[in-house]
């Protein structure tokens, strides 16, 4: 099974990298770009056929390792 | 008395810290490999600066799962003194021994320079040799030192007097102009509720010999000695 975990900074957390990218894009003339938040995506393959069990496992690693719950949120997606 | 300096793959201030503790402060010090798991014989454990596991994922995020960190938690639970410097502070935050998290510096630069920090809490094992409001000159060297905590945690940390160091000017004034990295409340160092685990971004081991430009870091190590001697 394949999966994708997206980790994003919480909305209340300042994202200096996203701000800088947004600023650069605007400077380059892409003035329709209004907001940029930088995050991380993890592409995962796992030995599990049961989708429910896979999701549980993925949520566990997302919470415990891949994200820092103080500053980040995550989304788990099974890739079909 | 015996001190221990934990070595993770990627630690790079471990030898500086060892040198200062063993040769300057004069306490027999050992290196502790990250796969070790017994720490009971030590009077102080230092998590040194560096880039444990290349700062992959997040600074300190992988080091916190090292076997030695379980031992550090047990050691701290029993009241043992733990000092996390720079990357060591990041590891303490990731492991939950201290509240909050580090974000990328506000200006995105890796900042390596002397800063001034004002001592806000002198009633700790790490700052008892200082007077309230003292200002220390100690260097920082980090890319992820922008301290963040939830509103609730920040309130509790403030109310419990857990903020130990704040970035200031040389006269102790605290404002945005002297905040190098964007940290909330100019926080440079915090202690846990129990008062035995301190994390700080500045490097006291780089400011413990006159020839290096500042000896202010010695106040922290002298405080630790005071505390341990009085405890015996």
Short mmCIF file of C-alpha atoms in Angstrom, two decimals:
data_model
loop_
_atom_site.label_atom_id
_atom_site.label_comp_id
_atom_site.label_asym_id
_atom_site.label_seq_id
_atom_site.Cartn_x
_atom_site.Cartn_y
_atom_site.Cartn_z
CA UNK A 1 0.00 0.00 0.00
CA UNK A 2 1.14 3.54 -0.68
CA UNK A 3 0.37 6.62 1.36
CA UNK A 4 1.08 10.28 1.60
CA UNK A 5 1.48 12.28 4.79
CA UNK A 6 1.37 16.07 4.59
CA UNK A 7 2.74 18.07 7.50
CA UNK A 8 1.84 21.76 7.73
CA UNK A 9 2.61 24.49 10.21
CA UNK A 10 -0.47 25.44 12.24
CA UNK A 11 -2.14 28.63 11.10
CA UNK A 12 -1.20 30.46 14.31
CA UNK A 13 2.50 29.72 13.74
CA UNK A 14 4.61 32.20 11.80
CA UNK A 15 6.23 30.65 8.70
CA UNK A 16 9.33 32.71 7.85
CA UNK A 17 10.15 30.49 4.85
CA UNK A 18 6.66 30.78 3.36
CA UNK A 19 6.72 34.55 3.91
CA UNK A 20 10.05 34.86 2.10
CA UNK A 21 8.87 32.72 -0.83
CA UNK A 22 5.68 34.79 -1.09
CA UNK A 23 7.69 38.01 -1.02
CA UNK A 24 10.05 36.74 -3.76
CA UNK A 25 7.17 35.58 -5.96
CA UNK A 26 5.48 38.97 -5.64
CA UNK A 27 8.77 40.73 -6.43
CA UNK A 28 9.11 38.57 -9.55
CA UNK A 29 5.78 39.88 -10.74
CA UNK A 30 3.52 37.01 -9.65
CA UNK A 31 1.27 39.51 -7.94
CA UNK A 32 -1.77 37.23 -7.87
CA UNK A 33 -0.07 34.97 -5.33
CA UNK A 34 -1.52 35.99 -2.00
CA UNK A 35 -0.29 33.45 0.52
CA UNK A 36 2.40 30.75 0.74
CA UNK A 37 2.84 28.29 3.60
CA UNK A 38 5.71 25.83 3.36
CA UNK A 39 5.17 22.27 4.52
CA UNK A 40 6.49 18.75 4.12
CA UNK A 41 5.18 15.75 2.23
CA UNK A 42 6.22 12.17 3.02
CA UNK A 43 5.66 9.47 0.38
CA UNK A 44 5.34 6.15 2.16
CA UNK A 45 5.07 2.52 1.17
CA UNK A 46 3.97 -0.01 3.75
CA UNK A 47 3.30 -3.72 4.19
CA UNK A 48 -0.36 -3.60 5.10
CA UNK A 49 -3.45 -4.55 3.12
CA UNK A 50 -6.11 -3.43 5.60
CA UNK A 51 -6.82 0.22 4.93
CA UNK A 52 -8.11 0.93 8.42
CA UNK A 53 -5.05 -0.57 10.07
CA UNK A 54 -2.79 1.29 7.67
CA UNK A 55 -4.46 4.55 8.53
CA UNK A 56 -4.04 3.92 12.24
CA UNK A 57 -0.37 3.16 11.80
CA UNK A 58 0.20 6.19 9.59
CA UNK A 59 -1.56 8.49 12.04
CA UNK A 60 0.60 7.12 14.82
CA UNK A 61 3.88 7.84 13.04
CA UNK A 62 2.59 11.19 11.82
CA UNK A 63 1.75 12.24 15.37
CA UNK A 64 4.74 10.73 17.12
CA UNK A 65 7.57 11.29 14.65
CA UNK A 66 6.80 13.11 11.41
CA UNK A 67 5.13 16.14 12.96
CA UNK A 68 5.67 18.18 16.08
CA UNK A 69 2.15 18.66 17.48
CA UNK A 70 3.21 21.91 19.18
CA UNK A 71 3.62 23.67 15.84
CA UNK A 72 2.34 21.34 13.11
CA UNK A 73 -0.77 19.54 11.85
CA UNK A 74 -0.81 16.51 9.56
CA UNK A 75 -3.04 14.86 6.99
CA UNK A 76 -2.87 11.17 6.12
CA UNK A 77 -3.94 9.99 2.70
CA UNK A 78 -3.94 6.45 1.31
CA UNK A 79 -2.80 6.58 -2.31
CA UNK A 80 -4.73 4.20 -4.51
CA UNK B 1 31.38 14.64 41.46
CA UNK B 2 31.01 13.49 37.86
CA UNK B 3 29.51 15.10 34.75
CA UNK B 4 28.41 13.49 31.49
CA UNK B 5 28.22 14.92 27.97
CA UNK B 6 25.90 13.03 25.61
CA UNK B 7 27.21 12.42 22.10
CA UNK B 8 24.70 12.02 19.26
CA UNK B 9 25.79 11.41 15.68
CA UNK B 10 26.21 15.01 14.50
CA UNK B 11 26.91 16.62 17.87
CA UNK B 12 29.76 19.07 17.35
CA UNK B 13 30.02 21.02 20.59
CA UNK B 14 30.57 17.88 22.64
CA UNK B 15 34.36 18.29 22.82
CA UNK B 16 34.16 22.01 23.66
CA UNK B 17 31.72 21.21 26.45
CA UNK B 18 33.88 18.33 27.68
CA UNK B 19 36.94 20.60 27.69
CA UNK B 20 35.24 23.31 29.73
CA UNK B 21 33.68 20.94 32.25
CA UNK B 22 36.72 18.68 32.66
CA UNK B 23 39.60 21.15 32.32
CA UNK B 24 38.23 24.58 33.23
CA UNK B 25 35.45 23.84 35.71
CA UNK B 26 37.54 20.88 36.87
CA UNK B 27 34.98 18.13 37.32
CA UNK B 28 35.73 14.64 36.01
CA UNK B 29 33.61 14.37 32.84
CA UNK B 30 32.71 11.45 30.57
CA UNK B 31 31.33 11.28 27.07
CA UNK B 32 28.09 9.29 26.95
CA UNK B 33 27.24 7.59 23.66
CA UNK B 34 23.65 8.00 22.45
CA UNK B 35 23.12 4.24 22.63
CA UNK B 36 23.96 4.08 26.34
CA UNK B 37 21.08 3.84 28.73
CA UNK B 38 22.41 4.14 32.29
CA UNK B 39 23.09 7.56 33.76
CA UNK B 40 22.64 7.06 37.49
CA UNK B 41 26.23 7.92 38.48
CA UNK B 42 26.21 11.48 37.17
CA UNK B 43 25.62 14.81 38.88
CA UNK B 44 24.95 16.67 35.64
CA UNK B 45 24.05 15.56 32.13
CA UNK B 46 24.70 17.95 29.26
CA UNK B 47 23.06 17.63 25.85
CA UNK B 48 25.53 19.59 23.73
CA UNK B 49 25.13 21.70 20.62
CA UNK B 50 25.50 20.52 17.06
CA UNK B 51 23.36 18.99 14.36
CA UNK B 52 22.23 15.64 15.70
CA UNK B 53 21.19 13.43 12.78
CA UNK B 54 21.88 16.34 10.43
CA UNK B 55 18.82 18.21 11.77
CA UNK B 56 16.82 15.94 9.43
CA UNK B 57 13.03 16.10 9.85
CA UNK B 58 13.29 18.82 12.54
CA UNK B 59 16.15 19.86 14.79
CA UNK B 60 16.36 17.29 17.58
CA UNK B 61 13.44 15.24 16.24
CA UNK B 62 15.40 12.04 15.64
CA UNK B 63 17.83 12.36 18.55
CA UNK B 64 14.91 12.34 20.97
CA UNK B 65 14.29 8.67 20.10
CA UNK B 66 17.85 7.62 20.98
CA UNK B 67 18.12 5.05 23.79
CA UNK B 68 19.98 7.58 25.92
CA UNK B 69 16.97 9.91 25.92
CA UNK B 70 14.88 7.38 27.85
CA UNK B 71 17.67 7.36 30.40
CA UNK B 72 17.79 11.17 30.42
CA UNK B 73 14.02 11.26 31.09
CA UNK B 74 14.35 8.82 33.99
CA UNK B 75 17.33 10.75 35.31
CA UNK B 76 15.40 14.04 35.12
CA UNK B 77 12.33 12.48 36.75
CA UNK B 78 14.53 11.58 39.72
CA UNK B 79 15.68 15.20 40.01
CA UNK B 80 19.01 14.92 38.16
CA UNK B 81 20.35 18.10 36.57
CA UNK B 82 20.06 18.28 32.78
CA UNK B 83 21.46 21.16 30.71
CA UNK B 84 20.57 21.34 27.01
CA UNK B 85 22.63 23.78 24.97
CA UNK B 86 21.44 24.84 21.50
CA UNK B 87 20.73 21.55 19.70
CA UNK B 88 20.49 20.04 23.19
CA UNK B 89 17.69 22.54 23.95
CA UNK B 90 15.97 21.50 20.71
CA UNK B 91 16.21 17.83 21.73
CA UNK B 92 14.68 18.65 25.15
CA UNK B 93 11.77 20.44 23.43
CA UNK B 94 11.19 17.60 20.98
CA UNK B 95 11.27 15.06 23.81
CA UNK B 96 8.71 17.00 25.82
CA UNK B 97 11.05 17.56 28.78
CA UNK B 98 10.56 21.27 28.09
CA UNK B 99 7.46 23.00 26.71
CA UNK B 100 7.37 24.63 23.28
CA UNK B 101 9.14 24.20 19.96
CA UNK B 102 11.75 25.87 17.78
CA UNK B 103 10.92 27.49 14.46
CA UNK B 104 13.31 28.67 11.76
CA UNK B 105 14.92 32.02 12.67
CA UNK B 106 12.65 34.87 11.63
CA UNK B 107 15.23 36.26 9.16
CA UNK B 108 16.07 32.74 7.91
CA UNK B 109 19.79 33.29 8.58
CA UNK B 110 22.08 30.97 10.47
CA UNK B 111 23.11 33.43 13.18
CA UNK B 112 26.53 33.05 14.79
CA UNK B 113 27.42 36.01 17.03
CA UNK B 114 27.72 37.27 20.58
CA UNK B 115 24.42 38.28 22.13
CA UNK B 116 23.44 39.64 25.53
CA UNK B 117 20.98 37.77 27.67
CA UNK B 118 19.29 39.03 30.81
CA UNK B 119 18.89 36.60 33.66
CA UNK B 120 15.26 36.56 34.71
CA UNK B 121 15.30 33.77 37.26
CA UNK B 122 18.30 33.35 39.59
CA UNK B 123 16.56 30.84 41.82
CA UNK B 124 17.69 27.82 39.81
CA UNK B 125 20.58 25.32 40.07
CA UNK B 126 21.97 26.91 36.89
CA UNK B 127 21.82 30.63 37.79
CA UNK B 128 22.20 30.91 41.59
CA UNK B 129 25.64 32.57 41.27
CA UNK B 130 24.02 35.53 39.48
CA UNK B 131 22.05 38.55 40.63
CA UNK B 132 18.54 39.17 39.30
CA UNK B 133 18.72 41.20 36.13
CA UNK B 134 22.38 40.35 35.43
CA UNK B 135 23.34 40.57 31.77
CA UNK B 136 25.61 37.93 30.23
CA UNK B 137 27.54 38.10 26.97
CA UNK B 138 27.42 34.65 25.38
CA UNK B 139 27.43 33.63 21.70
CA UNK B 140 24.60 31.97 19.80
CA UNK B 141 25.01 29.80 16.68
CA UNK B 142 21.79 28.44 15.24
CA UNK B 143 19.26 28.48 12.39
CA UNK B 144 16.29 27.19 14.42
CA UNK B 145 16.17 29.24 17.59
CA UNK B 146 12.85 31.02 17.16
CA UNK B 147 11.10 29.88 20.33
CA UNK B 148 7.39 29.20 20.05
CA UNK B 149 4.85 27.92 22.56
CA UNK B 150 1.07 27.81 22.62
CA UNK B 151 -0.60 30.75 24.34
CA UNK B 152 -1.48 28.57 27.31
CA UNK B 153 2.02 27.11 27.69
CA UNK B 154 3.58 30.53 27.35
CA UNK B 155 1.30 31.89 30.06
CA UNK B 156 2.17 29.04 32.40
CA UNK B 157 5.89 29.32 31.72
CA UNK B 158 5.73 33.02 32.53
CA UNK B 159 3.61 32.61 35.66
CA UNK B 160 5.82 29.81 37.01
CA UNK B 161 8.93 31.92 36.50
CA UNK B 162 10.33 29.33 34.07
CA UNK B 163 11.81 31.92 31.73
CA UNK B 164 15.47 31.99 32.76
CA UNK B 165 17.18 33.97 29.98
CA UNK B 166 15.89 36.64 27.58
CA UNK B 167 17.73 38.31 24.70
CA UNK B 168 18.49 41.89 25.70
CA UNK B 169 20.87 44.72 24.97
CA UNK B 170 24.02 45.12 27.08
CA UNK B 171 22.07 47.14 29.65
CA UNK B 172 19.39 44.49 30.01
CA UNK B 173 16.69 46.20 27.95
CA UNK B 174 14.43 43.67 26.27
CA UNK B 175 12.84 44.65 22.95
CA UNK B 176 12.38 43.53 19.34
CA UNK B 177 15.60 45.21 18.19
CA UNK B 178 17.72 42.86 20.29
CA UNK B 179 15.71 39.73 19.51
CA UNK B 180 18.02 37.88 17.08
CA UNK B 181 15.67 35.13 15.94
CA UNK B 182 12.05 36.13 16.58
CA UNK B 183 11.60 34.14 19.80
CA UNK B 184 8.37 34.84 21.71
CA UNK B 185 9.09 37.14 24.69
CA UNK B 186 12.77 37.19 23.59
CA UNK B 187 13.15 33.78 25.23
CA UNK B 188 16.72 32.44 25.13
CA UNK B 189 16.39 29.81 27.86
CA UNK B 190 13.69 28.11 29.93
CA UNK B 191 13.59 25.64 32.79
CA UNK B 192 11.07 22.89 33.55
CA UNK B 193 8.48 23.25 36.28
CA UNK B 194 10.50 21.16 38.72
CA UNK B 195 13.56 23.32 38.14
CA UNK B 196 16.16 20.69 37.22
CA UNK B 197 16.11 20.75 33.39
CA UNK B 198 17.37 23.89 31.62
CA UNK B 199 17.45 24.52 27.88
CA UNK B 200 19.29 27.51 26.41
CA UNK B 201 20.23 28.56 22.89
CA UNK B 202 23.41 30.54 23.78
CA UNK B 203 26.61 28.52 24.23
CA UNK B 204 28.10 29.00 27.72
CA UNK B 205 30.91 26.57 26.84
CA UNK B 206 32.09 29.01 24.17
CA UNK B 207 32.30 31.80 26.73
CA UNK B 208 34.18 30.23 29.62
CA UNK B 209 37.76 31.35 28.99
CA UNK B 210 39.10 34.90 28.88
CA UNK B 211 41.14 34.20 25.76
CA UNK B 212 37.90 33.47 23.88
CA UNK B 213 36.40 36.89 24.61
CA UNK B 214 33.99 36.22 27.45
CA UNK B 215 33.93 34.24 30.66
CA UNK B 216 30.26 34.86 31.38
CA UNK B 217 29.38 31.23 30.66
CA UNK B 218 31.29 30.29 33.80
CA UNK B 219 28.50 31.76 35.95
CA UNK B 220 26.28 28.94 34.78
CA UNK B 221 28.80 26.22 35.55
CA UNK B 222 29.72 27.88 38.87
CA UNK B 223 26.03 27.96 39.78
CA UNK B 224 25.80 24.23 39.08
CA UNK B 225 28.81 23.59 41.35
CA UNK B 226 27.26 25.74 44.11
CA UNK B 227 24.05 23.83 43.87
CA UNK B 228 25.67 20.40 43.90
CA UNK B 229 27.99 21.26 46.81
CA UNK B 230 25.11 22.56 48.91
CA UNK B 231 23.03 19.52 48.09
CA UNK B 232 25.63 17.12 49.41
#
